[in-house]
Coordinates of C-alpha atoms in Angstrom, one line a residue:
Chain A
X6 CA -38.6 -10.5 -44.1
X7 CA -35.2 -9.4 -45.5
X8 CA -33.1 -11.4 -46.3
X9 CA -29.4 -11.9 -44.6
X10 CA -27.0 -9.1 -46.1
X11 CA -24.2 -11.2 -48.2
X12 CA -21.0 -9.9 -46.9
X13 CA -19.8 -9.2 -50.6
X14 CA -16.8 -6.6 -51.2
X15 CA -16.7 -5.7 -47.1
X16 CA -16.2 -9.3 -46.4
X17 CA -12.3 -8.8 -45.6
X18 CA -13.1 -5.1 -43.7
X19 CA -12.3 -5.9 -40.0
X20 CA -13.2 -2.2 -39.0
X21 CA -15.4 1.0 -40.4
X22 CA -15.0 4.4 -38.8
X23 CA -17.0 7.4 -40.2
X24 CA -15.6 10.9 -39.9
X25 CA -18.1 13.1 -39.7
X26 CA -19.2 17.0 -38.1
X27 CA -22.0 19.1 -38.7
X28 CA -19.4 21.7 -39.7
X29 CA -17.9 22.2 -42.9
X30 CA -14.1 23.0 -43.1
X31 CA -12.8 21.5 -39.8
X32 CA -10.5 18.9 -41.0
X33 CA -12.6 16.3 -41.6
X34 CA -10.4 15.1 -44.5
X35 CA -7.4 15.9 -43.3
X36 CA -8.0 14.2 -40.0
X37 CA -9.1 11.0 -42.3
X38 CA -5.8 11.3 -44.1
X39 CA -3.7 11.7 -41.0
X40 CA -6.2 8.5 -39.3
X41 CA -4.8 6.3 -42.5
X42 CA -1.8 7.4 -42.7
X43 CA -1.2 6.9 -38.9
X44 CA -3.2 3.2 -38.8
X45 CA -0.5 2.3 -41.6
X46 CA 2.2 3.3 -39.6
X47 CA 1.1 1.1 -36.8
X48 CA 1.3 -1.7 -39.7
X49 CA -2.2 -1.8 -40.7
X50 CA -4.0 -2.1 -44.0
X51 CA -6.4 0.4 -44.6
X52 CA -9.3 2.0 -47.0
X53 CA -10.5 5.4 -47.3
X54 CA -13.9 5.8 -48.8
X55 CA -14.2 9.8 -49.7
X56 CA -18.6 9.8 -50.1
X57 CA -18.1 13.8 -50.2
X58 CA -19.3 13.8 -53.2
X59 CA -19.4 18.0 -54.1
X60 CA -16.1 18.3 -52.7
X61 CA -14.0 15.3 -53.1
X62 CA -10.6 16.6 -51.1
X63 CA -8.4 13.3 -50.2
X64 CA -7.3 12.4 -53.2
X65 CA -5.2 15.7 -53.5
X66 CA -4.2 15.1 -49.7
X67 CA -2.7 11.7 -50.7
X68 CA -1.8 13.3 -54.4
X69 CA -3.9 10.6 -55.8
X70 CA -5.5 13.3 -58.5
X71 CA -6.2 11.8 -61.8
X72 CA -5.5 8.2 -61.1
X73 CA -7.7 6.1 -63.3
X74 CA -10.0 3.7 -61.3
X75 CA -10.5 -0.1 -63.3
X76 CA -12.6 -2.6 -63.1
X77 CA -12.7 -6.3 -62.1
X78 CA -14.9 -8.9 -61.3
X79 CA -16.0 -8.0 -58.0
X80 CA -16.5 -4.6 -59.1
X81 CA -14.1 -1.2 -58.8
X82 CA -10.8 -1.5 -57.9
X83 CA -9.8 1.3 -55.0
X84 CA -6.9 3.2 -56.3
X85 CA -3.7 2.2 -54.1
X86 CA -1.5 5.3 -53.1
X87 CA 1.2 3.6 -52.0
X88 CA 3.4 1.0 -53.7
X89 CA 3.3 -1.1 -50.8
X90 CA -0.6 -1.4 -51.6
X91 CA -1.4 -0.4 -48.2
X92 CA -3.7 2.7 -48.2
X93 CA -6.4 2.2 -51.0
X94 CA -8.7 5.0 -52.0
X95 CA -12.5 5.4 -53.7
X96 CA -13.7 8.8 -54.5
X97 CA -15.9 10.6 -56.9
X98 CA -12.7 12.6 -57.8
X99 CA -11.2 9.8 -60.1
X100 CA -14.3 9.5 -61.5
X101 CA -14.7 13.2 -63.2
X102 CA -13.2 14.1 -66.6
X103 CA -11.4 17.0 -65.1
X104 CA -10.5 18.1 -61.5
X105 CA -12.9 20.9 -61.9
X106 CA -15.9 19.8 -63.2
X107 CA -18.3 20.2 -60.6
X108 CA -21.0 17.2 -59.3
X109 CA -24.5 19.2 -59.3
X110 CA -26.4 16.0 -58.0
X111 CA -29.6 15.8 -56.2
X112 CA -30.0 13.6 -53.4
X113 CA -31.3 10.5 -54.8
X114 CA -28.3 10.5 -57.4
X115 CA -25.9 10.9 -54.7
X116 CA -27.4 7.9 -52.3
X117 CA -27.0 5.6 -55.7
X118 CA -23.2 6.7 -55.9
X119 CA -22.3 5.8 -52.2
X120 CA -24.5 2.7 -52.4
X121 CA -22.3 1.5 -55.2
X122 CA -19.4 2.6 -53.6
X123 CA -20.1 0.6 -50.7
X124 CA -21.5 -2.5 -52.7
X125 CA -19.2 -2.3 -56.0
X126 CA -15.5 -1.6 -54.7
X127 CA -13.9 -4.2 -54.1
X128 CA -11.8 -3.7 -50.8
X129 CA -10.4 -6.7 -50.3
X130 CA -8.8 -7.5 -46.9
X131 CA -8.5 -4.4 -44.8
X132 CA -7.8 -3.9 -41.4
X133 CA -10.2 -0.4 -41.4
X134 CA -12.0 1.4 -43.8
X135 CA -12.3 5.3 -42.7
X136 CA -15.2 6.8 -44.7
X137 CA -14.8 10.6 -45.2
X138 CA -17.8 12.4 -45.1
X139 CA -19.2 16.1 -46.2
X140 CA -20.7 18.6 -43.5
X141 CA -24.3 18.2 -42.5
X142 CA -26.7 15.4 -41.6
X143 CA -28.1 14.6 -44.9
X144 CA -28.3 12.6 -48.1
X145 CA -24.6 11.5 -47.9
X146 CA -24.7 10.9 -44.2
X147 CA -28.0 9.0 -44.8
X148 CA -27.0 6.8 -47.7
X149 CA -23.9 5.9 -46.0
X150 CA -25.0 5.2 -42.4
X151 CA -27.7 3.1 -43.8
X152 CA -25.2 1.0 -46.6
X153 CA -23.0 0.6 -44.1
X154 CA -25.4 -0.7 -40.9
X155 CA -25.5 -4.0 -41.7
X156 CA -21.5 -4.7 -41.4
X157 CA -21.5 -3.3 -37.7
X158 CA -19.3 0.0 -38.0
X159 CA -16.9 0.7 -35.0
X160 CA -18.4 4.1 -35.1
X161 CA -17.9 7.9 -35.4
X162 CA -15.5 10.0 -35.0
X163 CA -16.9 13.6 -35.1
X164 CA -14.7 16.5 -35.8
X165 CA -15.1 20.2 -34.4
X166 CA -13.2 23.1 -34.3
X167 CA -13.0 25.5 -31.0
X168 CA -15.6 28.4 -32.4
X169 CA -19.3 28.1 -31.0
X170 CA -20.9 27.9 -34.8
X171 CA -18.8 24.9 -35.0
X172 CA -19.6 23.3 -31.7
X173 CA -23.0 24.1 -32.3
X174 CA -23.3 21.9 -35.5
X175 CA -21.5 18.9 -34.1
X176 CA -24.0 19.1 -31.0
X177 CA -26.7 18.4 -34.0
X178 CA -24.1 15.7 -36.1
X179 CA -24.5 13.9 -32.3
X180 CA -27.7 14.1 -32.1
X181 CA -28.2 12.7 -35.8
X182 CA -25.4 9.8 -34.6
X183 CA -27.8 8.8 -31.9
X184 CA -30.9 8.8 -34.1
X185 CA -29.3 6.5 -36.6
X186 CA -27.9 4.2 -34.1
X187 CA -24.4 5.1 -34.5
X188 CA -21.8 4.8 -32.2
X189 CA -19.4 7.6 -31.1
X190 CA -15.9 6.3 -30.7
X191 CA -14.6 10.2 -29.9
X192 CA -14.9 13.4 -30.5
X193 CA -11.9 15.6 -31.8
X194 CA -10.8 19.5 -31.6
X195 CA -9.3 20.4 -34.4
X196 CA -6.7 23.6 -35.0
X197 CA -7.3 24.2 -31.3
X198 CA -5.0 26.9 -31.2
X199 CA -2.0 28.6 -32.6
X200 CA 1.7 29.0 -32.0
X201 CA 3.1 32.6 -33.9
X202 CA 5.9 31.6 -35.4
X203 CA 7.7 35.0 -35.0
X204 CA 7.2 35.6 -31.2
X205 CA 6.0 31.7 -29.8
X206 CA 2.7 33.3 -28.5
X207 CA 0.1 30.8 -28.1
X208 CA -3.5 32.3 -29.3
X209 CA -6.4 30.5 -28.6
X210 CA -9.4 31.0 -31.2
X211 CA -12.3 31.4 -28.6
X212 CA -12.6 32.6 -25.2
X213 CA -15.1 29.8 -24.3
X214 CA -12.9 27.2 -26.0
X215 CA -12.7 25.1 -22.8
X216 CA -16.1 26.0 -21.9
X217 CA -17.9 24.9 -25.2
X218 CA -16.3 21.6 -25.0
X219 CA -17.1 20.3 -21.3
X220 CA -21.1 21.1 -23.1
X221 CA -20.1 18.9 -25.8
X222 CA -18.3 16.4 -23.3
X223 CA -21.1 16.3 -21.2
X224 CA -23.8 15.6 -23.5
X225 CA -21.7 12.9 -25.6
X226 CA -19.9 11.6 -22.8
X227 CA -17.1 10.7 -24.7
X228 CA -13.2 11.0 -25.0
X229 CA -11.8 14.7 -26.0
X230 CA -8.2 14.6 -28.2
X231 CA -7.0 17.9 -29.2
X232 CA -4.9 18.6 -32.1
X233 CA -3.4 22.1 -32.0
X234 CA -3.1 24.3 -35.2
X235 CA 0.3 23.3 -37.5
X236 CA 2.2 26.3 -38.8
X237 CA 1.2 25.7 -42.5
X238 CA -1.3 23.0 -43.6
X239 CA -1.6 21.1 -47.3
Chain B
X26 CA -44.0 19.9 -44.5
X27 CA -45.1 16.9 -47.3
X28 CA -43.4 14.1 -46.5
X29 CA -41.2 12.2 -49.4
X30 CA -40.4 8.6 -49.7
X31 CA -36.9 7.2 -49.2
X32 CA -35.8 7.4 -52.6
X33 CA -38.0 9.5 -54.7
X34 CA -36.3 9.6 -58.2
X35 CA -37.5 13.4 -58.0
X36 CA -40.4 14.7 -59.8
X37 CA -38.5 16.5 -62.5
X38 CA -36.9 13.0 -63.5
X39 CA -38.4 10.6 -66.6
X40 CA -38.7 8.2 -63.6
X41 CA -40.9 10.6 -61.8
X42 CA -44.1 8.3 -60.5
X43 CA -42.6 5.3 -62.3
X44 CA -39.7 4.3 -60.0
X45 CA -40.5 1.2 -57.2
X46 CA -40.1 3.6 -54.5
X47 CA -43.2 5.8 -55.8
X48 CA -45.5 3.0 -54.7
X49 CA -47.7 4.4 -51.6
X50 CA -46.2 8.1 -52.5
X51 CA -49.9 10.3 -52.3
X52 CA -48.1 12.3 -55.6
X53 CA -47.6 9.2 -57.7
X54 CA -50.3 9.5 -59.9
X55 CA -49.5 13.7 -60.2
X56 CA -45.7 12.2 -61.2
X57 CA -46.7 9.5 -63.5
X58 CA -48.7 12.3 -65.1
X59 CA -46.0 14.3 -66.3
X60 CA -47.1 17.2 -64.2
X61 CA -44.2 16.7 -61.8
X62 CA -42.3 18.0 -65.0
X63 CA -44.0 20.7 -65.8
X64 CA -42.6 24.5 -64.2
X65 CA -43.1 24.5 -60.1
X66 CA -45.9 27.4 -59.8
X67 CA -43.9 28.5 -57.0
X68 CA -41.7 30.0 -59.2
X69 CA -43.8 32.6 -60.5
X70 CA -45.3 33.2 -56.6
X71 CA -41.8 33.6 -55.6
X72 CA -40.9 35.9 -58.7
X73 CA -44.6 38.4 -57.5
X74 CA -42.9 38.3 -54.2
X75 CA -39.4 39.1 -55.1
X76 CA -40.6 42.2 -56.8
X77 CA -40.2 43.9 -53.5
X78 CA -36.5 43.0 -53.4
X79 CA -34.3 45.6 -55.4
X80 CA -30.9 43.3 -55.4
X81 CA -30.3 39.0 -54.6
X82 CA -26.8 37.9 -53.5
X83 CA -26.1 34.4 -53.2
X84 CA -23.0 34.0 -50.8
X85 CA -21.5 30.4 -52.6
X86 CA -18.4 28.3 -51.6
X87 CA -17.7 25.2 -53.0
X88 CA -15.9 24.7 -49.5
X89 CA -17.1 24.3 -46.1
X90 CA -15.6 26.6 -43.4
X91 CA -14.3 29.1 -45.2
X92 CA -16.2 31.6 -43.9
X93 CA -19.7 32.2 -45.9
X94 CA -22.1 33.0 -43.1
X95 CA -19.4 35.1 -41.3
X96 CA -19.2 37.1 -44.5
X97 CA -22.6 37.1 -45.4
X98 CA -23.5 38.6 -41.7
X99 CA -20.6 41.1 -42.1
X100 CA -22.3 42.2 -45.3
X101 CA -25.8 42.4 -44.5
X102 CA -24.7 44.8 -41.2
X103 CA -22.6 46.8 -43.8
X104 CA -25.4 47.5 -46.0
X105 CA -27.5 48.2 -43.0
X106 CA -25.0 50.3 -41.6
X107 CA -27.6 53.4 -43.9
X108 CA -30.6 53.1 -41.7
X109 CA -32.1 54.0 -45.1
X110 CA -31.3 50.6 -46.8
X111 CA -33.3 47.7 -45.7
X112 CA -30.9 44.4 -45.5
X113 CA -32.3 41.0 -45.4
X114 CA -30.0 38.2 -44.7
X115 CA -31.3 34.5 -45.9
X116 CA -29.6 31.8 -44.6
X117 CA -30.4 28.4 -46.4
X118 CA -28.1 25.7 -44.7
X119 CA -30.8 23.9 -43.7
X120 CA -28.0 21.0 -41.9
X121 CA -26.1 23.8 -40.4
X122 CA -27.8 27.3 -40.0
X123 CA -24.9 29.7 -38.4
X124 CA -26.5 32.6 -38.9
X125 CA -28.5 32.6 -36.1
X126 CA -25.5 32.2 -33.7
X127 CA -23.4 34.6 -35.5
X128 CA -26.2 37.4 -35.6
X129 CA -26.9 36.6 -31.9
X130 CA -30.5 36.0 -32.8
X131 CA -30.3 32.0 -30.9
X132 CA -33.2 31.1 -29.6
X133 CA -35.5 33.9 -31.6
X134 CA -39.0 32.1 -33.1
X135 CA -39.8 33.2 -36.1
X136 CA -43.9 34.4 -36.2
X137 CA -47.0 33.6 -38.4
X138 CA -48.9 36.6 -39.6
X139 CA -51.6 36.9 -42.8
X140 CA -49.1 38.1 -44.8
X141 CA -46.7 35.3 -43.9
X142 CA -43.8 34.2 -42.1
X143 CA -42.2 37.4 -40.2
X144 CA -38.1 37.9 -40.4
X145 CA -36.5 37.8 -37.1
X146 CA -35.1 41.8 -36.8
X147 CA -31.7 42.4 -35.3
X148 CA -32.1 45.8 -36.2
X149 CA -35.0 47.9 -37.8
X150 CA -33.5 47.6 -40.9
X151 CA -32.1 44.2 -41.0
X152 CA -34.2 40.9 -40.7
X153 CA -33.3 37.4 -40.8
X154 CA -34.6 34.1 -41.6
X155 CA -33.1 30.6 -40.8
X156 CA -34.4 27.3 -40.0
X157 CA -32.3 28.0 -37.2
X158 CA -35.5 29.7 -35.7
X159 CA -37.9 26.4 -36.2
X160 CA -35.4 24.4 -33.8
X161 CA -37.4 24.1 -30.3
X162 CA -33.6 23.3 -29.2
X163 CA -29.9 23.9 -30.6
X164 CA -29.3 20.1 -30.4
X165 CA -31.9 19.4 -32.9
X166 CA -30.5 17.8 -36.0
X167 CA -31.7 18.6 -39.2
X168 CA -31.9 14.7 -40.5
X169 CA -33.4 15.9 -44.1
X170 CA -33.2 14.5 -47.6
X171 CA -33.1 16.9 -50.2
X172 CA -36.7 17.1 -51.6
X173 CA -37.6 18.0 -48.0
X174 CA -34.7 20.5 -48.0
X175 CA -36.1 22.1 -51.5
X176 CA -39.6 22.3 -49.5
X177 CA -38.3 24.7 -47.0
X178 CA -36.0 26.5 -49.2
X179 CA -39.1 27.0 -51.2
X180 CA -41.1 28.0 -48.1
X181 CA -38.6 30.4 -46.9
X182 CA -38.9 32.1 -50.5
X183 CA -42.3 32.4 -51.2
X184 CA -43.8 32.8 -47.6
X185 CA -41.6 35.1 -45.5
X186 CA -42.9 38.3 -45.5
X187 CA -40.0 41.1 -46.2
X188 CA -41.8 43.7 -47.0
X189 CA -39.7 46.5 -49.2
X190 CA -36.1 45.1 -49.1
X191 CA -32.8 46.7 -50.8
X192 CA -30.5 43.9 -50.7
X193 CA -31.5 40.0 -50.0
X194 CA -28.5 38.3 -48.9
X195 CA -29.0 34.7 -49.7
X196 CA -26.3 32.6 -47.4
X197 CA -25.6 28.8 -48.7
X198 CA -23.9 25.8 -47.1
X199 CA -20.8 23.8 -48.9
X200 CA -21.5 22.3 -51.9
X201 CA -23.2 21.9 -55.5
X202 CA -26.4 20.1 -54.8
X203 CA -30.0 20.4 -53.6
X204 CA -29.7 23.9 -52.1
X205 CA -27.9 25.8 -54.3
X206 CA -30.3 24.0 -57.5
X207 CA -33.0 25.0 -55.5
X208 CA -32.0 28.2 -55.0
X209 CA -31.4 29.2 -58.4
X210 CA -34.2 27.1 -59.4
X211 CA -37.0 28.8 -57.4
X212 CA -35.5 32.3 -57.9
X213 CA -34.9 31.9 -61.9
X214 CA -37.6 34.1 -63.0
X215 CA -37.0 36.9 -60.6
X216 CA -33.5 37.7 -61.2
X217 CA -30.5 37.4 -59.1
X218 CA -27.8 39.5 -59.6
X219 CA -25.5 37.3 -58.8
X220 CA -23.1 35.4 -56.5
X221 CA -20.1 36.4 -54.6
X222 CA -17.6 33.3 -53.9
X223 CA -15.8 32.5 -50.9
X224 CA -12.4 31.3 -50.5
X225 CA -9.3 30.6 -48.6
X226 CA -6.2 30.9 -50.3
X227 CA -5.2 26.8 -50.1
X228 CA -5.8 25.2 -52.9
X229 CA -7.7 21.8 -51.2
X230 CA -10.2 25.3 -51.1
X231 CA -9.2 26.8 -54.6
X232 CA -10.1 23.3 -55.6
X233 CA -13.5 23.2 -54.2
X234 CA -14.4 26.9 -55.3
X235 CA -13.3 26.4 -59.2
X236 CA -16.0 23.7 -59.4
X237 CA -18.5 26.0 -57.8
X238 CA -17.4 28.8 -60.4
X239 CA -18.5 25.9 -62.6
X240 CA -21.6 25.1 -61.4
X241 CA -22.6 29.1 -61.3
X242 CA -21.7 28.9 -65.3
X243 CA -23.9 25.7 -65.6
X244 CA -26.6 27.4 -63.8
X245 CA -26.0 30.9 -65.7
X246 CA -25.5 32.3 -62.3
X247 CA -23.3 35.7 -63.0
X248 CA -20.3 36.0 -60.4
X249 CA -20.1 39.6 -59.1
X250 CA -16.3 37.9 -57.4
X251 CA -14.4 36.1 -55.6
X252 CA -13.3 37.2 -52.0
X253 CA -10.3 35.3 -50.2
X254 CA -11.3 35.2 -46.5
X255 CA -8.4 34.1 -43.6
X256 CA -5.6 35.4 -45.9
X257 CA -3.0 35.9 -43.3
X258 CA -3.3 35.7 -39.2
X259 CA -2.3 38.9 -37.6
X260 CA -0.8 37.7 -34.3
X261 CA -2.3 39.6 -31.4
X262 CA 0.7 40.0 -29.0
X263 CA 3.6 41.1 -32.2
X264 CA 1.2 42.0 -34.7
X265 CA 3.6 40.1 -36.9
X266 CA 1.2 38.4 -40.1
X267 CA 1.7 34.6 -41.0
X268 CA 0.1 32.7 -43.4
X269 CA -1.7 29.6 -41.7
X270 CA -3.0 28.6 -44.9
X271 CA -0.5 29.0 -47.8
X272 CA -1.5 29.7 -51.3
X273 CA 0.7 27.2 -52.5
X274 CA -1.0 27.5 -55.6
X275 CA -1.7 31.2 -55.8
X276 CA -4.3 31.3 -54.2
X277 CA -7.6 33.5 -55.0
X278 CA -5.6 36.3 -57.1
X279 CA -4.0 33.3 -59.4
X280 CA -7.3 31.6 -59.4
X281 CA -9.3 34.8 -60.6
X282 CA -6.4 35.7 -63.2
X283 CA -6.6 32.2 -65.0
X284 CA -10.8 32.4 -64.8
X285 CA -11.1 36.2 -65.3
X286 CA -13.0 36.7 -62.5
X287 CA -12.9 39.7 -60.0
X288 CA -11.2 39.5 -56.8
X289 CA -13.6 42.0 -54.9
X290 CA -10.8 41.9 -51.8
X291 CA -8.8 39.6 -48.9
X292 CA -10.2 39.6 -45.4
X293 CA -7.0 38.3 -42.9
X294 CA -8.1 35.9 -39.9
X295 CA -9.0 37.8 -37.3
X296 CA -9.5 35.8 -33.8
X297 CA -11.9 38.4 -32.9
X298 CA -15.0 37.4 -35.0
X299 CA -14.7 33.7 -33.3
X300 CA -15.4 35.9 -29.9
X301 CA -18.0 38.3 -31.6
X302 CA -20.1 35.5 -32.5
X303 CA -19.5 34.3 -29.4
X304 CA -20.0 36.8 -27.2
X305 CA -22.2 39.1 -28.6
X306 CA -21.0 42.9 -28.9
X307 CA -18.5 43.7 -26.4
X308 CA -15.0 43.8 -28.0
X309 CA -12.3 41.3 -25.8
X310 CA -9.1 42.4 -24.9
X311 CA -6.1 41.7 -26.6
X312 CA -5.3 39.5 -23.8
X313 CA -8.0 37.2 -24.0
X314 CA -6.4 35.6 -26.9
X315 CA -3.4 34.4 -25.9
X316 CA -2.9 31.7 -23.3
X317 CA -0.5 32.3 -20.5

């Protein structure tokens, strides 16, 4: 029999939401940025744990690049990015010699990074911890649904864009959620569409932009928010 | 498909066989043996079978959506374009196989013969393989670790049958891991001519791409270039260009400059291909695109 899961460094974590999609290059980290940063608005402390591990992007979104991450007794210490201390960060990023040294990690290796990285960093008190996640339903996804089961995440909030090979892989990242037991708090549509600066003209990427989603609605039976394309990004 | 216990060490590893979660694994004892580090014999089958495949292209991106499969696709009907070149397009996202979708093969099965697994054809000259075409429905998730993931990269290697082929075009999800090791792993002794890199021109992708320009020089992977896909959106209604994605950095040509690598070319973002995949061959109008 197993014995009870001691709370440890996610004692003081009121809330964990993962981002995740089947799709790579969606906004997945950017939407996790824009999450903290808009949870810290609304007065709330806040974590981001970045488990992509190949492709480590928030800590440039929050220019957080080569900060140095210390110990204490607990364990890690998250980098804060803020002087007021209220967004902290844990990525694989600080932990490279140079920004462009690449991680070429099996699976196992990865799972015994984001194990630590949910067992060793010392969070402290948080009012949500947002885990950003790579594409796919893997060893990341894996390792991180299963570290994080026994302190009760809120759920998932899966991002797509409007192009069918991008709905079809978030049908699949729903299909994993279920399998694992995880919630889904909401699905979002990312860069929706697209405003010409010059002439104001609003281009839509697909045709069956509507139509694909009311498939995805349907199945998932969850909320839809849609976040149109900016004129520039980061 | 062999089943692998929830963290295998790997059998290459010194804790191959040895680790606690190798008890009740049927290949412990072959691990604990050492044979699990000795060279897969798959990789001289695959080399015998590769000998029928003049040219391998590995379409890499340390980034996710920045267009690989679309590229790859566009390049295999390129080639195929001379009904005298045969074009095979291999798509190894196991998580996320597009290439299916954006060849308008969904729903294809693939078929057993003696000689092995048979290519889906699109066109008599172009065949393609994804696990894409094992999914009895497009919901299915692909729930895989990665030893399971080698398995069927291995598989799709070593038992498709694609006869006398010109170009293999090898497509790849995001990343530096299991795949792409995999990849270059099982097709090390039969030569790949290398791997063309995929990029748009921000540098949160520039970022992601110089550590896969790493990992190809790890590997000894050559890089035949870099291409910079979604360069600048052409608006439909004034045609005017805008860059949605600004290469506040430089973007690819500043990248391949400092890392004297080619730039083989910039592809602009053309909300036509999200409809070709889409819809299959008819071209939309112009119309379609923008909302009233």
């Amino acid at each position: 029999m197993e014995a009870a899961v001691e709370p440890g460094n996610l004692a003081g974590v009121r809330h964990i939401i993962l981002v995740l999609s089947g799709k790579g290059g969606v906004g997945k980290s950017t939407i996790s940025t824009e999450l903290a940063l808009a949870l810290r608005h609304a007065g709330k402390k806040v974590g981001i744990l970045d488990v992509d591990l190949c492709g480590p992007s928030i800590p440039r979104m929050l220019r957080a690049q080569g900060r140095a991450v210390h110990q204490c007794d607990s364990g890690w210490v998250p980098v804060f990015v803020d002087q007021e201390q209220s967004i902290s960060l844990m990525s694989v990023g600080f932990l490279l010699e140079s920004p462009d040294e690449a991680v070429v990690w099996r699976g196992p290796k990865k799972n015994a990074l984001i194990k630590q990285f949910v067992a060793d960093v010392a969070w402290g008190q948080l009012d949500y911890l947002v885990v950003d996640t790579p594409p796919g339903t893997s060893d990341e996804h894996m390792a991180a649904v299963e570290a994080l089961r026994p302190y009760s995440p809120l759920g998932a909030l899966v991002v797509t864009t409007p192009q069918a090979v991008s709905v079809g892989d978030v049908r699949r990242e729903l299909t994993f959620c279920r399998k694992t037991g995880l919630q889904v708090v909401g699905v979002v549509e990312n860069m929706s569409g697209f405003v010409c600066p010059h002439c104001a003209a609003l281009c839509l990427w697909t045709l069956s932009s509507r139509g694909a989603w009311r498939k995805v609605k349907t199945s998932s039976g969850t909320s839809l928010r849609v976040l149109p394309s900016p004129h520039s990004s980061p | 498909m062999e089943e692998v216990p929830q963290g295998c060490p790997g059998t290459g590893s010194a804790q191959a066989g040895r680790g606690a979660s190798c008890q009740g694994c049927p290949n412990q004892r072959l691990c604990a043996s050492g044979a699990g580090a000795a060279p897969d014999p798959a990789i001289e089958e695959i080399k015998e079978k590769m000998k029928t495949v003049k040219h391998k292209i590995l379409v890499l991106s340390g980034k996710g959506g920045v267009g690989k499969s679309t590229f790859s696709a566009h390049l295999a009907h390129g080639l195929a374009e001379d009904e005298n070149t045969q074009v095979a397009l291999l798509d190894i996202d196991i998580c996320g196989p597009s290439i299916p979708k954006i060849m308008g093969l969904e729903g294809e099965q693939v078929h057993q013969s003696g000689s092995g697994w048979s290519p889906v054809f699109v066109e008599d000259n172009l065949g393609v393989m994804s696990v894409g075409f094992l999914l009895s429905s497009p919901d299915d998730a692909v729930i895989w670790r990665g030893p399971k993931k080698n398995g069927m990269i291995k598989q799709f290697l070593r038992d498709v049958d694609w006869g006398e082929v010109d170009y293999l075009i090898v497509d790849t999800p995001p990343g530096t891991s299991d795949e792409h090791l995999s990849a270059v792993q099982y097709l090390s002794a039969a030569h790949i001519d290398g791997a063309v890199i995929i990029t748009t021109p921000q540098e949160v992708s520039l970022q992601d791409v110089r550590k896969e320009i790493n990992f190809c020089h790890k590997v000894k992977l050559p890089i035949i270039g870099v291409v910079e896909n979604m360069s600048v959106f052409i608006c439909p209604k004034c045609k005017k260009e805008t860059q949605i994605f600004p290469p506040t950095t430089g973007g690819a040509e500043v990248m391949c400059q400092d890392l004297k690598i080619p730039l083989l070319g910039k592809v602009p973002l053309d909300p036509h291909i999200g409809i070709q995949e889409f819809c299959g061959h008819h071209p939309p109008k112009e119309e379609h695109f923008l909302s009233s």
